[in-house]
Amino acid sequence: MAETILYGLAQELLKNLASRALQEIASAWGFKDQLKELEVTTTGIKNVLLDAEDKQSSNQAVGEWLRRLQGVIYAADDLVDEFVTVASRKEAVMTGNRFTKEDCRALMQLPVGITMLRELRSLNVSGCSSMRNMPSGMGNLTTIQRLDMFIVGTKNISGSDLRTATAQLRDLGTLDNLRGSLEICIRGKLEDPFPHEANLRNKHRLSELILTWGRQEDDNRKEDHEGVLEGLQPPSKLKKLEIGNYVGERLPSWASVDQLTRSLPNLVVIRLSHCRRCQHLPLFGQLPSLKRLALRGLESVEYMESDTSLSSSASSALFFPSLEELCLADMSGLRGWWKEEDIYIHGPETSASSVGAAAATVAREQHHLATTLSSSWQPPSFPKLAEVIIFQCPNMTSMPLIPCVEELDLCCINGNLMHTAFAFGSGTAPASKLKKLGIDDAEYLLSIPRDWLQNLPFLKIGRAVDWLSIEQVFRSGAVSSLRELCIVPSKDLQSLNGIGLEHLTGLETLVIENCSELGFSNSSSDGNGIMPWKALQSLRELRLCDLPKMRALPDGLQYITTLRSLRIVDCDGLEGLPAEWISSLTSLERLTLWNCRGVERLPEGIRSLPNLKYLYIRDCSPTLTERCRDSDGEDWPLIRHIPHIKEHSGLELDF
């Protein structure tokens, strides 16, 4: 009798194992091979059960074997049932015949039985953005090698009365085969008092570690954050470290001012984001292999290096010896690189009237010392730093020199930074190095010596720029080598007249984006409206994006016979393409209309564009879609000669 029940269970198990949804979820989560092995094993068991009844009557051992097998089959069936339930929930969102990670966005929990897959080698849950925790027992997966994300949390599925045990940091302690990248996401207050039991320090095959907390964490939990981070010391061979949404005021001892180079000497990439209460940073400059450093949202940091670090880094030959990319963003409290700069440059802020005679004497002596030091001490420079982004650091007035910079993007910074930190006039920087420059203030451009700009191929201008000053720079010929100009964004730009575009005769690419007040005057009496365009005889590509007041393309475009690519995106005010002169763009190869709902038809002249090879229309008016329909659309005869036509409202658009 037992063998009959088991045979039926085995058949049901094989049916579940063959489920398309289960096969897809196994492939997406990385245990397809193990699922195949289980299917083969179950098939073998089923075949053995066919003659088990005869053998059981003459052999007691067979009866015992059947009883043990019953427990195994029931456990396997329960596990597969869990996966089938999860998979069937997701069948409704399967993309074609493929189950992708993106399909798991709504998945809130893994099946509890996943912890029974003791031979599991890889588990990828990076697309499961709604997942709040993982099941308890993840430490059983001792053979796992790839685990992209480990989620720690105490909350169960919203609305559920069950308080199923969830994974804790200590579950990581037995996963010694982990390698590659690991992200630990901490949701809510941890019930794990011993985070060091995660034993990250001894997982020597990990190369990347990301530690993040939930965005809505309570600031009062800073002690919890500090204690957890203290216990999560990474292995010394780590190459990449990211920490996000940490609310502690101090970094752990293994990342303190003078310990980071000892505990993690091989770091290549460091990213700290939204650690808004953190006040002090380690000596990043002494890491010999550090190539990329990004700090975002560290609002409480006042100085990149504390007062004890000036002598150890600035005077040392070891100062960011490998750093190539630096990003400082949303650091409103940042004042400079070293705290001593106020003493070296300005002297102490004291006076005899306020501190008395004795204190005034001390102050005079300190000021004399500061003056002596300021005349002899020279700030260090980054030997290899090529890409610098500084965004929303309004109080930062100085930093080390960057003689090798190739890409410089500055937005919402203190103007003094241009004069003191970059030291453009020092003459030590190769003039031909700067390849990309992004600014939001004309003063920045005026602060850079002309020899730094003479070979500049790319310039991005945005925000509240003084366009008269920009016109002076363009007219002076300082950027005569400019090949690409991006105007993005600008709320003050109302016209392209008078900003000096006509002086950029070598310009090949022009991007105008998110200019809410920009329109184009096409009055026949407005000669100035045509002049800037007529001078751009090298222009190959034009991108017009998010220009709500643009009703028509500028008439001056008809004179740019070199134009090969025209992209118009998010311009709902555009009423149509020019019927009078669209045929003048004889070199045009690529035309894109994306989210331009005011365009309802194509002009007759489009059939006269001999080189047009690509036409992309996306999310425009339904009328235009109907008119461009293959074979029976009214505009189809105008475009059927174009080799590549794509019109849809999907998620992908190949440019």
XYZ file of C-alpha atoms in Angstrom, residues 45-652:
608
model
C 12.372 6.382 -7.734
C 9.124 5.962 -9.656
C 10.605 3.154 -11.738
C 11.874 1.346 -8.633
C 8.447 1.584 -7.009
C 6.893 -0.359 -9.878
C 8.221 -3.662 -8.513
C 8.574 -2.654 -4.840
C 5.404 -4.516 -3.812
C 6.783 -7.948 -4.780
C 10.141 -7.321 -3.102
C 8.547 -5.990 0.096
C 6.795 -9.314 0.783
C 10.104 -11.225 0.808
C 12.488 -8.601 2.147
C 11.989 -6.638 5.391
C 14.715 -4.160 4.382
C 12.620 -3.046 1.425
C 9.740 -2.190 3.768
C 12.034 -0.093 5.958
C 13.439 1.602 2.864
C 9.927 2.482 1.690
C 9.066 4.062 5.037
C 12.199 6.262 4.908
C 11.575 7.102 1.271
C 8.074 8.240 2.165
C 9.477 11.029 4.379
C 11.862 12.179 1.647
C 9.164 12.221 -1.043
C 6.743 14.151 1.196
C 9.430 16.768 1.985
C 10.388 17.150 -1.674
C 6.717 17.444 -2.644
C 6.108 20.176 -0.023
C 9.135 22.113 -1.278
C 8.124 21.931 -4.922
C 4.550 22.874 -4.004
C 5.883 26.107 -2.506
C 7.792 26.923 -5.663
C 4.864 26.032 -7.894
C 2.645 28.364 -5.847
C 5.141 31.215 -6.194
C 5.653 30.485 -9.887
C 1.934 30.301 -10.644
C 1.430 33.701 -9.030
C 3.941 35.118 -11.455
C 2.656 33.390 -14.606
C 0.324 36.320 -15.178
C 3.292 38.660 -15.617
C 5.554 36.368 -17.607
C 7.084 38.044 -20.646
C 6.470 35.769 -23.599
C 7.972 32.408 -22.663
C 10.657 33.795 -20.414
C 10.566 34.481 -16.676
C 12.875 37.417 -15.989
C 14.114 39.051 -12.796
C 11.989 42.086 -13.618
C 8.886 39.903 -13.365
C 9.623 39.477 -9.633
C 9.053 43.109 -8.667
C 5.891 42.266 -6.710
C 7.367 39.190 -5.000
C 7.483 39.862 -1.260
C 8.844 36.576 0.094
C 10.876 33.607 -1.016
C 9.417 30.164 -0.330
C 10.504 28.947 3.106
C 11.541 25.673 1.530
C 14.280 27.329 -0.479
C 16.538 26.759 2.516
C 16.320 23.019 1.804
C 18.185 23.393 -1.523
C 21.502 22.517 0.063
C 23.249 22.129 -3.294
C 22.161 25.562 -4.539
C 25.065 27.434 -6.124
C 23.477 30.710 -7.231
C 20.468 32.815 -6.209
C 19.627 36.084 -7.950
C 16.844 38.210 -6.437
C 18.025 41.622 -7.614
C 14.727 42.300 -9.419
C 12.577 41.619 -6.336
C 12.182 45.226 -5.216
C 9.193 44.476 -2.953
C 10.945 41.774 -0.953
C 11.292 42.784 2.704
C 13.071 39.780 4.189
C 14.363 36.289 3.565
C 13.317 33.076 5.313
C 15.152 31.831 8.368
C 17.611 29.046 7.655
C 19.439 30.674 4.757
C 22.597 29.564 6.547
C 21.807 26.016 5.389
C 22.806 26.939 1.833
C 26.465 26.281 2.579
C 27.408 25.523 -1.036
C 26.031 28.758 -2.445
C 28.600 30.841 -4.309
C 26.598 33.663 -5.864
C 24.086 35.574 -3.738
C 23.580 39.023 -5.187
C 21.361 40.289 -2.362
C 20.763 39.270 1.248
C 17.766 40.993 2.819
C 17.505 41.260 6.593
C 14.252 42.431 8.157
C 11.801 41.655 10.934
C 8.543 42.479 9.187
C 6.474 39.804 7.502
C 4.213 40.305 4.491
C 1.977 43.324 5.027
C -1.350 42.353 6.503
C -0.288 38.864 7.542
C -0.897 37.686 11.094
C 1.897 35.135 10.895
C 5.304 36.044 12.272
C 7.418 33.583 10.375
C 11.046 33.636 11.433
C 13.207 35.604 9.038
C 16.864 35.504 8.137
C 19.363 37.317 10.356
C 22.910 38.450 9.731
C 24.254 35.391 11.519
C 22.800 33.247 8.696
C 25.637 34.586 6.556
C 28.188 33.108 8.948
C 28.183 29.649 7.356
C 28.143 30.851 3.737
C 31.902 30.751 3.336
C 31.793 29.970 -0.397
C 30.298 33.334 -1.346
C 32.226 35.135 -4.046
C 31.881 38.134 -6.313
C 29.356 40.771 -5.242
C 27.093 40.747 -2.172
C 24.540 43.378 -1.185
C 23.173 43.314 2.365
C 19.888 45.217 2.688
C 18.759 45.946 6.248
C 15.061 46.708 6.697
C 13.862 47.933 10.070
C 15.341 47.356 13.518
C 17.447 44.220 13.727
C 16.854 41.589 16.390
C 20.362 40.235 15.816
C 22.642 41.446 18.648
C 25.764 39.879 17.154
C 26.278 41.174 13.600
C 29.912 40.033 13.686
C 28.596 36.471 13.438
C 27.997 37.186 9.749
C 31.742 36.559 9.529
C 32.220 38.769 6.472
C 35.847 39.317 7.383
C 36.691 35.707 6.492
C 34.812 35.576 3.187
C 37.965 36.145 1.190
C 36.414 35.476 -2.205
C 34.074 38.461 -1.960
C 35.250 41.303 -4.181
C 32.303 43.725 -3.807
C 30.196 44.554 -0.749
C 27.159 46.854 -0.607
C 25.592 47.706 2.770
C 22.298 49.601 2.700
C 19.560 50.516 5.139
C 15.963 51.397 4.325
C 15.413 54.994 3.233
C 12.846 55.712 5.936
C 14.998 54.720 8.889
C 14.469 56.586 12.168
C 17.369 58.892 13.069
C 17.088 57.714 16.674
C 18.478 54.357 15.625
C 21.977 55.661 14.998
C 23.368 53.435 17.761
C 21.844 50.402 16.054
C 23.404 51.398 12.751
C 26.807 52.009 14.307
C 26.760 48.668 16.108
C 25.717 46.732 13.016
C 28.279 48.374 10.742
C 31.007 47.767 13.326
C 30.301 44.034 13.146
C 30.238 43.846 9.352
C 33.950 44.290 8.686
C 34.645 43.190 5.098
C 37.494 40.885 4.014
C 40.822 42.599 3.434
C 40.896 41.680 -0.281
C 37.694 43.628 -1.024
C 37.826 45.763 -4.170
C 34.551 47.697 -3.945
C 32.657 49.049 -0.923
C 29.321 50.874 -0.913
C 27.416 52.120 2.146
C 23.985 53.731 1.797
C 21.394 55.371 4.089
C 23.546 54.909 7.181
C 22.414 57.243 10.004
C 25.322 56.771 12.384
C 27.472 59.761 13.277
C 30.749 57.881 12.995
C 32.117 55.178 10.776
C 33.222 51.878 12.368
C 36.716 51.378 13.756
C 37.772 49.371 10.702
C 37.021 52.434 8.546
C 38.255 55.104 10.945
C 40.652 57.884 10.001
C 43.842 55.857 10.306
C 42.574 52.265 9.973
C 41.017 51.985 6.517
C 44.345 51.553 4.759
C 45.180 48.680 7.096
C 41.843 46.864 7.081
C 40.951 47.348 3.387
C 44.167 48.185 1.526
C 42.964 46.835 -1.842
C 39.895 49.027 -2.344
C 39.412 50.305 -5.894
C 35.892 51.772 -5.602
C 34.224 53.516 -2.636
C 30.709 54.936 -2.662
C 29.015 56.475 0.387
C 25.509 57.795 -0.185
C 22.947 59.526 2.029
C 24.905 58.976 5.242
C 23.620 62.346 6.331
C 24.735 62.265 9.983
C 28.243 60.991 9.382
C 30.719 63.695 10.439
C 34.223 62.372 9.776
C 35.786 60.495 6.897
C 38.775 58.153 6.767
C 41.998 58.955 4.921
C 40.892 57.916 1.467
C 44.016 59.519 0.044
C 46.278 56.836 1.438
C 44.568 53.935 -0.317
C 47.089 52.903 -2.969
C 44.609 51.313 -5.432
C 41.587 53.608 -5.071
C 40.386 54.685 -8.531
C 36.801 55.843 -7.986
C 35.440 57.779 -5.006
C 31.806 58.960 -4.843
C 30.289 60.746 -1.834
C 26.631 61.803 -2.028
C 24.331 63.255 0.599
C 26.901 63.421 3.434
C 25.403 66.634 4.770
C 27.256 66.711 8.103
C 30.798 66.391 6.783
C 32.645 69.712 6.987
C 36.114 68.648 5.862
C 37.311 65.766 3.738
C 40.257 65.246 6.090
C 40.398 66.094 9.784
C 43.022 68.223 11.521
C 45.152 65.177 12.344
C 45.419 64.179 8.718
C 47.021 67.220 7.102
C 50.570 66.298 7.948
C 50.031 62.627 7.148
C 48.542 63.090 3.705
C 49.288 66.530 2.344
C 52.974 66.308 3.059
C 53.237 62.711 1.940
C 54.015 61.438 -1.525
C 51.110 59.026 -1.068
C 48.135 61.231 -1.925
C 45.431 59.501 -3.985
C 48.106 57.881 -6.156
C 45.561 55.994 -8.313
C 42.373 58.088 -8.120
C 40.801 58.657 -11.547
C 37.184 59.628 -10.754
C 35.819 61.838 -7.954
C 32.200 62.764 -7.269
C 31.095 65.059 -4.430
C 27.354 65.732 -4.444
C 24.701 67.132 -2.100
C 27.188 67.955 0.665
C 25.826 71.255 1.931
C 28.055 71.270 5.030
C 31.338 70.697 3.208
C 33.686 73.655 3.614
C 36.957 72.363 2.240
C 39.470 69.576 2.144
C 41.461 70.405 5.315
C 40.332 72.077 8.493
C 43.658 73.876 8.834
C 43.056 75.961 5.741
C 41.449 78.709 7.859
C 44.652 78.951 9.899
C 47.054 78.641 6.967
C 45.305 81.177 4.800
C 43.259 83.487 7.021
C 44.733 83.130 10.490
C 42.693 82.761 13.693
C 39.469 84.698 13.991
C 40.290 86.543 17.226
C 40.893 90.162 18.277
C 42.494 91.979 21.222
C 39.283 93.676 22.193
C 37.419 90.423 22.554
C 39.917 88.150 24.249
C 42.084 90.372 26.364
C 45.760 91.248 26.219
C 47.203 87.804 27.000
C 45.000 86.036 24.544
C 45.720 88.704 21.939
C 49.438 88.014 22.266
C 48.822 84.310 21.646
C 46.622 85.206 18.700
C 49.370 87.391 17.169
C 51.869 84.568 17.532
C 49.438 82.119 15.926
C 48.798 84.526 13.091
C 52.543 84.962 12.500
C 52.963 81.180 12.413
C 50.030 80.810 10.045
C 51.467 83.469 7.726
C 54.842 81.712 7.679
C 53.238 78.341 6.950
C 50.977 79.734 4.230
C 53.963 81.140 2.347
C 55.877 77.859 2.374
C 53.205 75.152 2.327
C 51.802 74.047 -1.020
C 48.679 71.897 -1.296
C 49.155 68.500 -2.932
C 47.667 67.600 -6.293
C 45.888 64.557 -7.645
C 48.403 62.839 -9.916
C 45.875 60.873 -12.020
C 42.457 62.394 -11.347
C 40.742 62.747 -14.744
C 37.001 63.019 -14.008
C 35.560 65.395 -11.386
C 31.887 66.006 -10.546
C 30.992 68.556 -7.861
C 27.267 69.117 -7.387
C 25.413 71.059 -4.690
C 28.427 71.841 -2.507
C 27.752 75.580 -2.029
C 30.127 76.114 0.908
C 33.183 74.297 -0.420
C 35.905 76.817 -1.146
C 39.048 74.747 -1.721
C 40.413 71.353 -2.646
C 43.726 69.902 -3.900
C 44.892 70.737 -7.404
C 43.675 68.675 -10.366
C 46.287 69.173 -13.095
C 45.261 66.127 -15.151
C 41.514 66.709 -15.250
C 39.824 65.674 -18.506
C 36.133 65.850 -17.531
C 34.888 68.542 -15.173
C 31.223 68.960 -14.196
C 30.388 71.788 -11.772
C 26.911 72.690 -10.565
C 25.782 74.831 -7.615
C 29.253 75.361 -6.178
C 31.002 78.235 -4.443
C 32.638 80.580 -6.945
C 35.786 80.767 -4.815
C 36.458 77.138 -5.605
C 37.324 78.067 -9.176
C 39.867 80.662 -8.071
C 41.520 78.847 -5.179
C 41.245 75.100 -5.655
C 41.666 74.531 -9.348
C 44.522 76.998 -9.664
C 44.103 77.172 -13.418
C 46.661 79.895 -13.648
C 49.438 77.852 -12.070
C 50.790 76.812 -15.432
C 51.362 73.254 -14.252
C 48.403 71.706 -16.058
C 48.621 70.473 -19.648
C 46.311 72.748 -21.614
C 45.126 69.982 -23.925
C 43.824 67.668 -21.169
C 40.326 69.107 -20.655
C 37.879 67.267 -22.929
C 34.491 67.773 -21.254
C 33.264 70.733 -19.227
C 29.862 71.170 -17.583
C 28.928 74.447 -15.860
C 25.857 76.238 -14.523
C 27.444 79.663 -14.118
C 29.190 81.765 -16.761
C 31.683 82.913 -14.124
C 33.145 79.415 -14.029
C 33.868 79.618 -17.736
C 35.391 83.065 -17.387
C 37.642 81.817 -14.558
C 39.302 79.208 -16.764
C 42.309 80.447 -18.744
C 41.919 80.476 -22.490
C 44.660 77.897 -23.034
C 42.584 75.391 -21.045
C 39.660 75.888 -23.432
C 41.412 76.073 -26.769
C 41.178 72.312 -27.358
C 37.879 71.739 -25.530
C 35.553 69.540 -27.661
C 32.513 69.250 -25.312
C 30.679 71.902 -23.284
C 27.486 71.553 -21.238
C 25.731 74.713 -20.032
C 22.713 74.833 -17.760
C 20.641 76.480 -15.071
C 20.860 80.245 -14.415
C 23.665 81.140 -16.786
C 24.480 84.715 -17.770
C 24.032 84.299 -21.517
C 25.653 87.650 -22.307
C 28.872 86.400 -20.714
C 28.547 83.145 -22.645
C 28.209 85.147 -25.864
C 31.441 86.978 -25.038
C 33.274 83.702 -24.601
C 31.896 82.287 -27.855
C 32.672 85.490 -29.759
C 36.222 85.625 -28.409
C 37.094 82.336 -30.103
C 38.144 80.766 -26.786
C 36.169 77.605 -27.577
C 36.807 77.480 -31.296
C 37.534 73.730 -31.076
C 34.094 72.977 -29.640
C 32.418 70.027 -31.371
C 29.477 69.345 -29.044
C 27.338 71.816 -27.085
C 24.607 70.804 -24.627
C 22.231 73.387 -23.217
C 20.488 71.534 -20.373
C 18.527 72.710 -18.453
C 17.851 76.443 -18.584
C 14.737 78.266 -17.416
C 16.014 81.686 -18.523
C 16.811 80.957 -22.165
C 14.034 82.376 -24.338
C 15.810 82.610 -27.688
C 18.990 81.397 -29.357
C 19.536 84.863 -30.773
C 22.379 86.752 -29.149
C 24.077 83.866 -27.351
C 26.866 83.569 -29.926
C 26.026 80.263 -31.612
C 27.067 81.684 -34.972
C 30.685 81.765 -33.754
C 30.778 77.993 -33.205
C 31.380 77.162 -36.847
C 32.997 73.799 -36.050
C 30.049 72.547 -33.983
C 28.937 69.020 -34.956
C 26.377 68.169 -32.237
C 23.881 70.496 -30.559
C 21.619 69.357 -27.720
C 18.943 71.661 -26.300
C 16.991 70.098 -23.449
C 14.562 71.153 -20.723
C 14.399 74.839 -21.625
C 10.881 75.696 -20.526
C 10.802 79.217 -21.997
C 12.586 78.589 -25.286
C 10.658 79.161 -28.491
C 11.758 79.852 -32.048
C 10.709 82.932 -33.967
C 10.078 82.101 -37.615
C 8.956 85.541 -38.703
C 10.204 86.359 -42.203
C 11.404 89.721 -40.927
C 13.490 88.137 -38.208
C 16.827 87.778 -39.947
C 18.558 87.234 -36.621
C 16.468 84.105 -36.082
C 18.039 82.511 -39.147
C 21.597 83.782 -38.790
C 22.815 81.487 -35.933
C 21.731 78.403 -37.876
C 23.190 79.451 -41.225
C 26.647 79.629 -39.630
C 26.519 76.038 -38.337
C 27.712 74.403 -41.534
C 29.418 71.512 -39.709
C 26.384 70.454 -37.681
C 25.661 66.719 -37.980
C 23.283 66.044 -35.087
C 20.520 68.095 -33.442
C 18.555 66.979 -30.385
C 15.579 69.004 -29.156
C 14.128 67.636 -25.908
C 11.459 68.876 -23.504
C 10.792 72.255 -25.121
C 7.096 72.878 -24.308
C 6.943 76.296 -26.030
C 8.380 75.136 -29.339
C 5.513 75.253 -31.831
C 7.606 74.767 -34.959
C 11.166 73.933 -35.890
C 13.353 76.994 -36.513
C 13.379 78.014 -40.186
C 17.144 78.380 -40.021
C 17.490 74.592 -40.024
C 16.773 74.496 -43.749
C 20.248 75.920 -44.376
C 22.035 73.123 -42.511
C 22.435 70.695 -45.377
C 25.002 68.720 -43.371
C 22.455 67.564 -40.754
C 22.310 63.775 -40.498
C 20.326 63.135 -37.317
C 17.315 65.031 -35.959
C 15.763 63.863 -32.677
C 12.703 65.573 -31.235
C 11.621 64.256 -27.833
C 8.944 65.393 -25.333
C 7.897 68.430 -27.362
C 4.112 68.314 -27.002
C 3.763 71.860 -28.278
C 5.213 70.981 -31.683
C 2.400 71.235 -34.221
C 4.134 69.548 -37.127
C 7.200 69.236 -39.297
C 7.825 72.042 -41.829
C 6.141 71.269 -45.141
C 7.907 74.128 -46.906
C 11.516 73.117 -46.427
C 11.859 69.633 -44.862
C 13.107 68.399 -48.253
C 16.127 70.729 -47.890
C 17.676 68.383 -45.321
C 19.195 66.248 -48.049
C 21.822 64.651 -45.758
C 19.318 63.559 -43.108
C 19.686 59.851 -42.267
C 17.827 59.501 -38.971
C 14.598 61.139 -37.786
C 13.045 60.523 -34.351
C 9.698 61.783 -33.062
C 9.105 60.677 -29.478
C 6.209 61.906 -27.350
C 5.312 64.746 -29.701
C 1.542 64.431 -29.478
C 0.820 67.575 -31.465
C 2.274 66.084 -34.658
C -0.612 64.437 -36.513
C 0.776 64.037 -40.021
C 4.010 63.948 -41.965
C 4.812 66.532 -44.659
C 4.906 65.647 -48.344
C 8.557 66.631 -48.561
C 9.671 63.701 -46.426
C 9.495 61.445 -49.486
C 12.203 63.628 -51.078
C 14.847 62.898 -48.441
C 17.188 60.597 -50.388
C 19.386 59.499 -47.463
C 16.735 58.928 -44.785
C 17.314 55.378 -43.517
C 15.773 55.367 -40.030
C 12.408 56.710 -38.925
C 11.329 56.212 -35.292
C 7.920 57.332 -34.074
C 6.956 56.631 -30.473
C 4.134 57.805 -28.218
C 2.909 60.432 -30.662
C -0.719 61.135 -31.563
C -3.016 58.216 -32.484
C -3.788 60.059 -35.715
C -0.148 59.948 -36.785
C 0.035 56.263 -35.880
C -2.924 55.505 -38.129
C -1.574 57.583 -41.000
C 1.777 55.751 -40.873
C 0.211 52.286 -40.829
C 1.794 49.846 -43.241
C 0.058 49.609 -46.618
C -3.207 51.458 -45.857
C -2.060 54.545 -43.906
C -2.445 57.919 -45.651
C 1.215 58.823 -44.966
C 2.566 55.371 -45.835
C 3.384 56.317 -49.462
C 5.596 59.118 -48.090
C 7.745 56.808 -45.952
C 7.650 53.362 -47.537
C 11.028 53.982 -49.190
C 12.702 54.255 -45.756
C 14.542 50.974 -44.959
C 14.004 51.031 -41.179
C 10.713 52.245 -39.728
C 9.611 51.697 -36.138
C 6.382 52.931 -34.616
C 5.229 51.703 -31.246
C 4.537 52.669 -27.624
C 6.603 49.958 -25.946
C 9.429 50.223 -23.479
C 12.301 49.887 -25.915
